[in-house]
Amino acid sequence: MSIDAATVKQVATLARLRVTPEEVDLYVGQLSRILTLMEALNRLPTDAVEPMSHAVAMAIAEREDVVVHGNQRAALLACAPETEQGHFRVPKMIE
Amino acid sequence: MDLASITLKQAADLLRQRTVSAVELTQFFLDRIVTHNPELNAFITVDAEGALTAARQADARLAAGQGGPLTGIPLAVKDLFCTKGVRTTCASRMLANFTPPYESTVTRRLQEAGMVMLGKTNMDEFAMGSSNETSYFGPVRNPWDRSRTPGGSSGGSAAAVAAGLCVAALGTDTGGSIRQPASMTGITGLKPTYGRVSRFGMIAFASSLDQAGPMTRTVEDAALLLQAMAGHDPLDATSIDQPVEDYGSLLAQDKGPQERMRGLRIGIPQEYYTDGMAAAVRKSLEEAIRVFQDLGAVCQPVALPCTDYAIPTYYIIAPAEASSNLARYDGIRFGYRCEQPADLADMFARSRSEGFGAEVKRRIMLGTYVLSSGYYDAFYRKAQKVRRLIADDFQAAFTQVDLLLTPTAPETAFRIGEKNADPVKMYLSDIFTINVNLAGLPALSVPCGWDAQNLPIGLQLIGRPLQEGTLLSAGHAFQQVTAWHTRRAYE
């Protein structure tokens, strides 16, 4: 199976990645080769098989709805590239 | 005694007898790291000050007679576990300056047991790789041959144990990332059952596959470390709420290797005998089968018919989960942000493109593609169905046998640069380990031979869910009657 340059660019947009023309060429080749490897799965009949999303059959874990870690604002903001007055700062979105 | 090759069990005895102090032991390994790390590149961050502080506390505990089997033992931690106040990079430019405000459950438990964290080990970026070459901080070199990779993704941890830069290390395994590097560096590595060890505070790669485990010189050491790591954690919704076996006592029992192995049924999956298996690996595996037979185990062929489908299945599911997990890196709350973003969209795209390396971007692209509208059923849903068939294969095999025995990797350590031009070639090096993660089973790698280039070979034992005890007992029996695990990569 092969994938074309337009699809690569579309996928990059969805993934919020910027790709150079050289990277587009590289991904066309590499992703096509990887997707060809994946075509092997089509040889297996799976109509009656239930999809498996998880290795362990378990119920959703529940807990009491109580605060456990308290106010971590300062510690979490300290990880951010840019903050202002207790908020995350981002570039202007609207002119 | 040569401290560089000391086992965890031996170190614990020396510490308890006060023959050596935790500070002395810690300083010894810190000195070795200073000498050997520039060449091996096994550590990204060394926390000498933190280690010596923890060692002093351990000595106080030991002096008061309050030490446990792990108190004062120097440990290397894969740079994927969040460590409060100690930089955690996941070997990515994206997190090169990230200092977590919280501690992972596994490292917290080991600290509480008194372990001394020496530093954070190198790895493939976000654990995506099989050779440690995708690290933003450069490749790790294999202590057995410095022109070769130590495997990956936990290559720094593997090299640190193999080179005597720590007593034991932590790794994580999503498709073989503990077992394959353990095999390629001649050490012992265990991937526990999915859910046995908490994932809280592990930086996520593929959440339905990731699992932490010990990397050590012996199976006994792996058992001691797993004991402290395993158990239910309310902070991880996928953590299994089942009692943890007493692995340490299980191995400490005065049982000979024959008593451990007699009557145990070991399956040899026939689909693993492919052209991809190197001749030396095949020979070592056959010798290992004879060792187990001589101990009284019954070895018989078993079928795992879906083996060939494991790699395509994994390379759909893991990148799909990764593309979703890595969507959090947006340049806003933590991690890398590009210089002078023009607007928000520019900031997202450039921060991600500059912050992630080539393999991570390739997998994000692949994962985004297989989850995108129009391809979801053909790829992602199909892979989830085949995943069930792969898990069913194992379940059927385990109605006939107690354990499965395979090589850990199809070949010994390859050269740096040998496979990284072709992603598919690299992906194929996970062929014997990857299906274990898809099925969520526990598996152990122990050294079982060396090839003509003096490179280690590992065997893999695979067990039923939560049967880590059976795996460890069989691996220990093997190490009671063989000496491969005592070989050292240094004088």
Coordinates of C-alpha atoms in Angstrom, one line a residue:
Chain A
M1 CA 0.0 0.0 0.0
S2 CA 1.3 3.5 -0.8
I3 CA 0.5 6.8 0.6
D4 CA 0.9 10.1 -1.4
A5 CA 2.3 13.5 -0.6
A6 CA -1.1 15.1 -0.1
T7 CA -2.1 12.5 2.5
V8 CA 1.2 13.0 4.3
K9 CA 0.7 16.7 4.5
Q10 CA -2.9 16.2 5.7
V11 CA -1.8 13.8 8.4
A12 CA 0.9 16.2 9.5
T13 CA -1.7 19.0 9.9
L14 CA -3.9 16.7 12.0
A15 CA -0.9 15.8 14.1
R16 CA 0.2 19.5 14.5
L17 CA 3.5 18.8 13.0
R18 CA 5.3 21.0 10.4
V19 CA 7.0 19.0 7.7
T20 CA 9.6 20.2 5.2
P21 CA 9.4 19.1 1.5
E22 CA 12.3 16.7 2.2
E23 CA 10.4 15.2 5.1
V24 CA 7.3 14.7 3.0
D25 CA 9.3 12.7 0.5
L26 CA 10.8 10.7 3.3
Y27 CA 7.5 9.9 5.0
V28 CA 5.9 9.0 1.6
G29 CA 8.5 6.3 1.3
Q30 CA 8.8 5.1 4.9
L31 CA 5.1 5.2 5.8
S32 CA 4.2 3.4 2.5
R33 CA 6.7 0.6 3.4
I34 CA 5.3 0.3 7.0
L35 CA 1.7 0.2 5.7
T36 CA 2.6 -2.5 3.2
L37 CA 3.9 -4.6 6.2
M38 CA 0.6 -4.0 7.9
E39 CA -1.4 -5.3 4.9
A40 CA -0.5 -8.8 6.1
L41 CA -3.3 -8.5 8.6
N42 CA -5.8 -8.6 5.8
R43 CA -5.0 -12.3 5.3
L44 CA -6.6 -13.1 8.7
P45 CA -10.4 -13.4 8.8
T46 CA -11.6 -11.4 11.8
D47 CA -15.3 -10.7 11.2
A48 CA -16.4 -12.7 14.2
V49 CA -13.6 -11.5 16.5
E50 CA -14.3 -8.9 19.2
P51 CA -11.7 -6.1 19.3
M52 CA -9.3 -6.1 22.3
S53 CA -8.4 -2.7 23.6
H54 CA -6.8 -3.9 26.8
A55 CA -4.9 -6.9 28.2
V56 CA -6.7 -7.1 31.5
A57 CA -10.5 -7.5 31.8
M58 CA -11.4 -5.1 34.5
A59 CA -14.1 -2.8 35.7
I60 CA -13.5 1.0 35.7
A61 CA -11.9 1.9 39.0
E62 CA -13.9 4.2 41.2
R63 CA -13.0 6.3 44.2
E64 CA -14.5 8.8 46.5
D65 CA -14.8 12.3 44.9
V66 CA -12.5 14.1 47.4
V67 CA -9.5 16.4 46.9
V68 CA -6.3 14.5 47.4
H69 CA -3.4 16.7 46.2
G70 CA -4.7 20.1 47.1
N71 CA -3.6 23.3 45.4
Q72 CA -0.6 22.7 43.2
R73 CA -0.8 25.9 41.2
A74 CA 2.7 27.2 41.9
A75 CA 4.4 23.9 41.3
L76 CA 2.5 23.3 38.1
L77 CA 3.0 26.8 36.7
A78 CA 6.7 26.4 37.5
C79 CA 6.9 23.8 34.7
A80 CA 5.4 26.1 32.0
P81 CA 7.5 28.0 29.4
E82 CA 5.7 31.3 30.1
T83 CA 3.3 32.4 32.8
E84 CA 1.7 35.6 33.9
Q85 CA -0.3 36.4 37.0
G86 CA -1.0 32.8 37.8
H87 CA -1.9 31.8 34.3
F88 CA -0.3 30.1 31.3
R89 CA 0.7 32.7 28.7
V90 CA 0.2 31.9 25.0
P91 CA 0.6 33.9 21.8
K92 CA -2.2 36.1 20.7
M93 CA -5.0 34.2 18.9
I94 CA -7.3 36.9 17.7
E95 CA -6.3 40.2 16.1
Chain B
M1 CA 35.0 -8.5 47.1
D2 CA 34.7 -6.8 43.7
L3 CA 32.0 -4.2 44.4
A4 CA 31.4 -3.4 40.7
S5 CA 30.0 -6.9 40.0
I6 CA 28.2 -7.2 43.3
T7 CA 24.6 -8.6 43.2
L8 CA 21.8 -6.9 45.1
K9 CA 21.6 -9.8 47.4
Q10 CA 25.3 -9.7 48.2
A11 CA 25.2 -5.9 48.7
A12 CA 22.3 -6.2 51.1
D13 CA 24.3 -8.7 53.2
L14 CA 27.3 -6.5 53.3
L15 CA 25.2 -3.5 54.2
R16 CA 23.4 -5.4 57.0
Q17 CA 26.7 -6.7 58.4
R18 CA 28.0 -3.2 58.2
T19 CA 31.0 -4.5 56.2
V20 CA 30.4 -1.6 53.8
S21 CA 28.3 1.5 54.4
A22 CA 25.6 2.8 52.0
V23 CA 27.7 6.0 51.6
E24 CA 30.8 4.0 50.6
L25 CA 28.8 1.9 48.2
T26 CA 27.1 4.9 46.6
Q27 CA 30.4 6.8 46.3
F28 CA 32.0 3.8 44.7
F29 CA 29.4 3.7 41.9
L30 CA 29.4 7.5 41.5
D31 CA 33.1 7.3 40.9
R32 CA 32.7 4.5 38.4
I33 CA 30.0 6.6 36.6
V34 CA 32.5 9.6 36.4
T35 CA 35.1 7.3 34.9
H36 CA 33.0 5.2 32.5
N37 CA 29.9 7.2 31.6
P38 CA 31.6 9.6 29.1
E39 CA 32.3 6.6 26.9
L40 CA 29.1 4.6 27.5
N41 CA 26.6 7.5 27.7
A42 CA 24.4 5.3 29.9
F43 CA 23.3 8.2 32.2
I44 CA 21.6 11.5 31.1
T45 CA 21.5 12.9 34.6
V46 CA 23.6 11.9 37.7
D47 CA 22.3 13.1 41.1
A48 CA 25.4 12.7 43.3
E49 CA 24.1 15.0 46.0
G50 CA 20.7 13.4 46.2
A51 CA 22.3 9.9 46.2
L52 CA 24.7 10.7 49.0
T53 CA 21.9 12.2 51.1
A54 CA 19.7 9.1 50.6
A55 CA 22.8 6.9 51.4
R56 CA 23.3 8.7 54.7
Q57 CA 19.6 8.2 55.6
A58 CA 20.0 4.5 54.6
D59 CA 23.0 4.1 56.9
A60 CA 21.1 5.6 59.8
R61 CA 18.2 3.1 59.2
L62 CA 20.7 0.2 58.9
A63 CA 22.5 1.3 62.0
A64 CA 19.2 1.3 63.9
G65 CA 18.5 -2.2 62.6
Q66 CA 15.5 -0.9 60.6
G67 CA 16.8 -1.7 57.1
G68 CA 15.1 -3.9 54.6
P69 CA 16.6 -5.9 51.8
L70 CA 16.8 -2.8 49.5
T71 CA 18.0 -0.3 52.1
G72 CA 21.2 1.5 50.9
I73 CA 21.3 -0.2 47.4
P74 CA 22.4 2.1 44.6
L75 CA 19.8 2.1 41.7
A76 CA 19.8 3.6 38.2
V77 CA 16.4 4.8 37.0
K78 CA 15.3 5.0 33.4
D79 CA 14.7 8.7 32.5
L80 CA 11.0 7.9 31.9
F81 CA 10.0 7.7 35.6
C82 CA 9.0 11.1 37.0
T83 CA 11.3 12.0 39.9
K84 CA 10.3 14.9 42.0
G85 CA 12.9 17.7 41.8
V86 CA 15.2 15.6 39.5
R87 CA 15.1 16.4 35.8
T88 CA 13.2 13.9 33.8
T89 CA 13.7 14.1 30.0
C90 CA 12.4 10.9 28.4
A91 CA 15.6 11.4 26.2
S92 CA 13.7 14.1 24.3
R93 CA 14.4 17.7 23.5
M94 CA 10.7 18.2 24.3
L95 CA 11.4 17.5 28.0
A96 CA 15.1 18.4 28.2
N97 CA 14.4 21.0 30.9
F98 CA 11.5 19.3 32.6
T99 CA 11.6 18.8 36.4
P100 CA 8.5 16.9 37.6
P101 CA 6.6 18.3 40.5
Y102 CA 5.6 14.8 41.6
E103 CA 7.1 11.3 42.1
S104 CA 6.2 8.1 40.2
T105 CA 4.7 5.4 42.4
V106 CA 7.5 2.9 41.5
T107 CA 10.4 5.3 42.4
R108 CA 8.5 6.4 45.5
R109 CA 8.1 2.8 46.7
L110 CA 11.8 2.1 46.1
Q111 CA 12.8 5.3 47.9
E112 CA 10.6 4.3 50.9
A113 CA 12.4 0.9 50.9
G114 CA 15.6 2.9 51.3
M115 CA 17.1 2.6 47.8
V116 CA 19.6 5.2 46.6
M117 CA 18.9 6.7 43.2
L118 CA 22.2 7.4 41.5
G119 CA 20.7 9.1 38.4
K120 CA 18.5 8.8 35.3
T121 CA 19.5 6.6 32.5
N122 CA 19.5 7.2 28.7
M123 CA 16.9 5.6 26.5
D124 CA 15.3 5.8 23.1
E125 CA 13.3 9.1 22.9
F126 CA 9.9 8.5 24.6
A127 CA 10.9 4.8 24.6
M128 CA 10.4 4.6 20.9
G129 CA 13.2 2.5 19.5
S130 CA 15.1 -0.8 19.8
S131 CA 18.7 0.4 19.9
N132 CA 18.9 3.6 22.0
E133 CA 19.9 5.6 18.9
T134 CA 16.9 7.8 18.9
S135 CA 17.9 9.6 22.2
Y136 CA 18.3 13.4 22.0
F137 CA 21.3 12.9 24.2
G138 CA 23.1 10.5 21.9
P139 CA 23.4 6.7 21.6
V140 CA 24.4 4.4 24.4
R141 CA 27.3 2.1 23.8
N142 CA 27.2 -1.6 24.6
P143 CA 29.8 -2.5 27.3
W144 CA 30.6 -5.7 25.5
D145 CA 31.5 -3.9 22.2
R146 CA 31.5 -0.2 22.1
S147 CA 30.8 -0.1 18.4
R148 CA 27.4 -1.8 19.1
T149 CA 24.1 -0.7 20.6
P150 CA 22.9 -2.1 23.9
G151 CA 19.5 -2.6 22.4
G152 CA 16.6 -0.5 23.5
S153 CA 14.6 1.3 24.6
S154 CA 16.0 0.8 28.2
G155 CA 19.6 0.7 26.8
G156 CA 21.1 3.1 29.4
S157 CA 19.7 1.0 32.3
A158 CA 21.0 -2.2 30.6
A159 CA 24.5 -0.8 29.9
A160 CA 24.7 0.6 33.5
V161 CA 24.0 -2.8 35.0
A162 CA 26.3 -4.6 32.5
A163 CA 29.2 -2.1 33.0
G164 CA 28.9 -2.2 36.8
L165 CA 27.8 1.4 37.2
C166 CA 25.0 0.5 39.6
V167 CA 23.7 -2.6 41.4
A168 CA 20.4 -2.7 39.7
A169 CA 18.2 -0.6 37.4
L170 CA 14.6 0.2 36.4
G171 CA 13.4 -0.2 32.9
T172 CA 10.1 -0.1 31.1
D173 CA 8.8 -2.4 28.4
T174 CA 6.2 -1.6 25.8
G175 CA 7.3 -4.1 23.1
G176 CA 10.5 -5.6 24.5
S177 CA 12.3 -2.6 26.0
I178 CA 13.4 -4.4 29.1
R179 CA 14.0 -7.8 27.7
Q180 CA 15.8 -7.1 24.4
P181 CA 18.5 -4.8 26.0
A182 CA 18.9 -7.3 28.9
S183 CA 19.5 -10.0 26.3
M184 CA 22.0 -7.8 24.3
T185 CA 24.0 -6.8 27.4
G186 CA 24.0 -10.2 29.2
I187 CA 21.8 -9.2 32.2
T188 CA 18.5 -10.3 33.7
G189 CA 15.3 -8.4 32.9
L190 CA 11.7 -8.9 33.8
K191 CA 8.6 -7.5 32.3
P192 CA 5.7 -8.1 34.8
T193 CA 2.1 -8.8 33.9
Y194 CA 0.4 -5.7 32.6
G195 CA -1.1 -4.0 35.7
R196 CA 1.1 -5.8 38.2
V197 CA 3.3 -2.6 38.6
S198 CA 1.8 0.9 38.8
R199 CA 2.2 3.1 35.7
F200 CA 1.6 6.3 37.8
G201 CA 4.3 8.8 37.0
M202 CA 5.7 6.9 34.0
I203 CA 5.7 9.1 31.0
A204 CA 3.2 7.4 28.7
F205 CA 4.1 5.9 25.4
A206 CA 1.4 3.2 24.6
S207 CA -0.8 3.0 27.7
S208 CA -2.3 -0.4 27.1
L209 CA 1.2 -2.0 26.7
D210 CA 3.6 0.0 29.0
Q211 CA 4.9 -1.8 32.1
A212 CA 7.9 -1.2 34.4
G213 CA 10.3 -3.9 35.6
P214 CA 13.6 -4.7 37.1
M215 CA 17.0 -5.0 35.3
T216 CA 19.5 -6.8 37.4
R217 CA 22.5 -9.2 37.5
T218 CA 20.5 -12.2 38.7
V219 CA 16.9 -13.5 38.9
E220 CA 17.1 -13.4 42.7
D221 CA 17.9 -9.6 42.5
A222 CA 14.9 -9.1 40.1
A223 CA 12.7 -10.9 42.6
L224 CA 13.8 -8.6 45.4
L225 CA 13.2 -5.5 43.3
L226 CA 9.8 -6.7 41.9
Q227 CA 8.7 -7.4 45.5
A228 CA 8.9 -3.7 46.3
M229 CA 7.6 -2.5 42.9
A230 CA 4.5 -4.6 42.6
G231 CA 1.1 -4.1 44.0
H232 CA -2.2 -2.2 43.6
D233 CA -2.0 1.5 43.3
P234 CA -5.2 3.6 43.4
L235 CA -3.4 6.3 41.3
D236 CA -3.3 3.9 38.3
A237 CA -6.8 2.8 37.1
T238 CA -5.3 -0.2 35.3
S239 CA -3.4 -1.4 38.3
I240 CA -4.5 -5.0 39.3
D241 CA -5.9 -5.3 42.8
Q242 CA -4.6 -8.8 43.6
P243 CA -2.2 -9.9 46.4
V244 CA 1.5 -9.9 45.5
E245 CA 3.3 -13.2 46.0
D246 CA 6.3 -13.3 48.3
Y247 CA 8.9 -13.7 45.5
G248 CA 11.9 -13.3 47.8
S249 CA 10.8 -16.2 50.0
L250 CA 9.9 -18.3 47.0
L251 CA 13.5 -18.1 45.8
A252 CA 15.0 -18.3 49.3
Q253 CA 13.4 -21.6 49.9
D254 CA 15.9 -24.3 50.3
K255 CA 15.0 -26.0 47.0
G256 CA 17.4 -27.4 44.5
P257 CA 17.0 -26.6 40.8
Q258 CA 15.6 -30.1 40.2
E259 CA 12.9 -29.6 42.8
R260 CA 11.9 -26.3 41.1
M261 CA 11.8 -27.7 37.6
R262 CA 10.6 -31.4 38.0
G263 CA 7.5 -32.0 36.0
L264 CA 7.1 -28.4 34.8
R265 CA 5.9 -28.3 31.2
I266 CA 7.7 -25.9 28.9
G267 CA 6.4 -25.1 25.5
I268 CA 8.7 -24.3 22.6
P269 CA 6.7 -22.2 20.0
Q270 CA 7.5 -23.6 16.6
E271 CA 6.7 -20.4 14.7
Y272 CA 9.8 -18.8 16.3
Y273 CA 12.2 -21.0 14.3
T274 CA 12.5 -18.7 11.3
D275 CA 15.4 -17.7 9.0
G276 CA 15.6 -14.6 11.1
M277 CA 17.0 -16.5 14.1
A278 CA 20.8 -16.3 14.1
A279 CA 22.6 -19.7 14.2
A280 CA 24.3 -18.9 17.5
V281 CA 21.0 -17.9 19.0
R282 CA 19.4 -21.2 17.9
K283 CA 22.3 -23.2 19.3
S284 CA 22.1 -21.5 22.7
L285 CA 18.4 -22.0 22.8
E286 CA 18.8 -25.7 22.1
E287 CA 21.4 -25.9 24.9
A288 CA 19.0 -24.1 27.3
I289 CA 16.2 -26.6 26.4
R290 CA 18.6 -29.4 27.3
V291 CA 19.5 -27.7 30.6
F292 CA 15.8 -27.5 31.6
Q293 CA 15.2 -31.1 30.4
D294 CA 18.1 -32.3 32.5
L295 CA 16.5 -30.6 35.5
G296 CA 13.3 -32.7 34.9
A297 CA 11.2 -30.2 32.9
V298 CA 9.1 -31.6 30.1
C299 CA 9.8 -29.6 26.9
Q300 CA 7.3 -29.9 24.1
P301 CA 6.5 -28.0 20.9
V302 CA 3.5 -25.7 20.9
A303 CA 1.8 -23.6 18.2
L304 CA 1.3 -19.8 18.3
P305 CA -0.1 -19.5 14.8
C306 CA -0.5 -15.7 14.8
T307 CA 3.1 -15.0 15.6
D308 CA 3.8 -13.4 12.2
Y309 CA 1.0 -10.9 12.7
A310 CA 2.4 -9.5 16.0
I311 CA 4.7 -6.8 14.4
P312 CA 2.1 -5.2 12.1
T313 CA -0.5 -5.4 15.0
Y314 CA 1.9 -3.7 17.4
Y315 CA 3.0 -1.0 15.0
I316 CA -0.6 0.0 14.5
I317 CA -1.7 -0.1 18.2
A318 CA 1.4 1.4 19.8
P319 CA 1.7 4.4 17.4
A320 CA -2.0 5.0 17.7
E321 CA -1.8 5.2 21.5
A322 CA 1.4 7.2 21.2
S323 CA -0.1 9.8 18.9
S324 CA -2.9 10.3 21.3
N325 CA -0.6 10.4 24.4
L326 CA 1.8 12.8 22.8
A327 CA -0.9 15.3 21.9
R328 CA -0.3 16.8 25.3
Y329 CA 3.0 18.3 24.2
D330 CA 1.7 21.7 23.0
G331 CA 4.3 24.2 24.3
I332 CA 1.9 25.6 26.8
R333 CA 1.9 23.9 30.2
F334 CA 5.3 22.2 30.3
G335 CA 8.1 21.1 27.9
Y336 CA 9.7 22.8 24.9
R337 CA 8.2 25.9 23.3
C338 CA 9.6 27.3 20.0
E339 CA 11.2 30.8 19.8
Q340 CA 9.0 33.7 18.7
P341 CA 5.8 31.9 17.7
A342 CA 3.7 33.9 15.2
D343 CA 0.4 32.7 16.6
L344 CA -1.1 29.7 18.5
A345 CA -1.1 27.3 15.5
D346 CA 2.5 28.2 14.7
M347 CA 3.4 27.6 18.3
F348 CA 1.8 24.1 18.4
A349 CA 3.3 23.0 15.0
R350 CA 6.8 24.4 15.5
S351 CA 7.2 23.4 19.2
R352 CA 6.2 19.8 18.3
S353 CA 8.3 19.7 15.2
E354 CA 11.4 21.1 16.9
G355 CA 10.9 19.3 20.2
F356 CA 10.4 15.7 18.9
G357 CA 13.0 13.6 17.1
A358 CA 12.6 11.7 13.8
E359 CA 11.3 8.4 15.1
V360 CA 8.8 10.0 17.5
K361 CA 7.4 12.1 14.6
R362 CA 7.3 9.1 12.4
R363 CA 5.2 7.2 15.0
I364 CA 2.9 10.2 15.6
M365 CA 2.3 10.4 11.8
L366 CA 1.6 6.7 11.6
G367 CA -0.7 6.7 14.7
T368 CA -2.6 9.8 13.4
Y369 CA -3.0 8.1 10.0
V370 CA -4.4 4.8 11.4
L371 CA -6.8 6.6 13.7
S372 CA -8.0 9.0 11.0
S373 CA -11.4 9.0 9.5
G374 CA -11.6 6.4 6.7
Y375 CA -8.7 4.3 7.9
Y376 CA -9.7 3.5 11.5
D377 CA -11.6 0.3 10.7
A378 CA -9.1 -0.9 8.1
F379 CA -6.1 -0.5 10.5
Y380 CA -6.8 0.3 14.1
R381 CA -9.9 -1.8 14.6
K382 CA -8.4 -4.6 12.5
A383 CA -5.3 -4.6 14.7
Q384 CA -7.4 -4.7 17.9
K385 CA -9.1 -7.8 16.5
V386 CA -5.8 -9.5 15.6
R387 CA -4.6 -8.6 19.1
R388 CA -7.3 -10.8 20.6
L389 CA -6.3 -13.7 18.3
I390 CA -2.7 -13.3 19.5
A391 CA -3.8 -13.3 23.1
D392 CA -6.0 -16.4 22.4
D393 CA -3.0 -18.2 21.0
F394 CA -1.2 -17.8 24.3
Q395 CA -4.2 -18.8 26.3
A396 CA -4.5 -22.0 24.2
A397 CA -0.8 -22.8 24.6
F398 CA -1.1 -22.3 28.4
T399 CA -3.7 -25.1 28.6
Q400 CA -0.9 -27.5 27.6
V401 CA 2.2 -26.0 29.2
D402 CA 3.2 -23.9 32.3
L403 CA 5.8 -21.7 30.6
L404 CA 7.0 -20.9 27.1
L405 CA 10.7 -20.8 26.2
T406 CA 12.0 -18.7 23.3
P407 CA 15.1 -16.6 22.4
T408 CA 14.6 -13.0 23.6
A409 CA 16.0 -11.5 20.4
P410 CA 16.6 -13.0 16.9
E411 CA 20.3 -11.9 17.0
T412 CA 22.9 -10.5 19.2
A413 CA 23.7 -6.8 19.6
F414 CA 24.0 -5.0 16.2
R415 CA 26.2 -2.1 15.3
I416 CA 25.4 1.5 15.9
G417 CA 24.0 2.8 12.6
E418 CA 23.4 -0.7 11.2
K419 CA 19.6 -0.6 11.2
N420 CA 18.5 3.0 11.8
A421 CA 18.2 3.9 8.1
D422 CA 15.3 1.5 7.7
P423 CA 12.5 1.7 10.3
V424 CA 11.0 -1.7 9.2
K425 CA 14.3 -3.5 9.7
M426 CA 14.5 -2.0 13.2
Y427 CA 10.9 -3.0 14.0
L428 CA 11.7 -6.6 13.1
S429 CA 14.2 -6.9 15.9
D430 CA 11.3 -6.9 18.4
I431 CA 9.8 -10.0 16.8
F432 CA 10.1 -12.4 19.8
T433 CA 9.1 -9.9 22.5
I434 CA 6.3 -7.8 21.1
N435 CA 3.4 -10.3 21.2
V436 CA 3.9 -10.7 25.0
N437 CA 3.0 -7.1 25.5
L438 CA 0.0 -7.4 23.2
A439 CA -1.3 -10.3 25.4
G440 CA -0.3 -8.5 28.7
L441 CA 1.8 -11.5 29.9
P442 CA 4.9 -11.6 32.2
A443 CA 8.2 -12.6 30.7
L444 CA 11.8 -12.9 31.9
S445 CA 15.1 -12.6 29.9
V446 CA 18.2 -14.3 31.3
P447 CA 21.6 -14.8 29.6
C448 CA 22.1 -18.2 28.1
G449 CA 25.2 -18.0 26.0
W450 CA 27.7 -15.9 24.0
D451 CA 28.3 -15.9 20.3
A452 CA 31.7 -16.0 18.5
Q453 CA 32.0 -12.2 18.6
N454 CA 31.8 -12.4 22.5
L455 CA 28.3 -10.9 22.5
P456 CA 25.6 -12.1 24.9
I457 CA 22.5 -14.1 24.0
G458 CA 19.3 -14.2 26.1
L459 CA 16.5 -16.7 26.5
Q460 CA 13.0 -15.6 27.3
L461 CA 10.5 -17.4 29.6
I462 CA 6.9 -16.4 29.2
G463 CA 4.3 -17.1 31.9
R464 CA 0.6 -17.0 32.6
P465 CA -0.9 -13.7 33.9
L466 CA 0.4 -12.9 37.4
Q467 CA 2.6 -16.0 37.4
E468 CA 5.8 -14.0 38.0
G469 CA 6.7 -16.5 40.8
T470 CA 6.8 -19.4 38.3
L471 CA 9.0 -17.4 35.9
L472 CA 11.4 -16.3 38.6
S473 CA 11.6 -19.8 40.1
A474 CA 12.5 -21.3 36.7
G475 CA 14.9 -18.5 35.9
H476 CA 16.6 -19.0 39.2
A477 CA 16.9 -22.7 38.7
F478 CA 18.6 -22.0 35.4
Q479 CA 21.0 -19.7 37.1
Q480 CA 21.7 -22.2 39.8
V481 CA 23.1 -24.6 37.2
T482 CA 24.6 -22.3 34.7
A483 CA 27.2 -19.5 35.0
W484 CA 26.3 -17.2 32.1
H485 CA 24.9 -14.5 34.4
T486 CA 28.3 -14.2 36.2
R487 CA 30.1 -13.1 33.1
R488 CA 31.3 -9.5 33.2
A489 CA 31.9 -7.0 30.5
Y490 CA 34.8 -5.4 32.4
E491 CA 37.9 -6.5 34.4

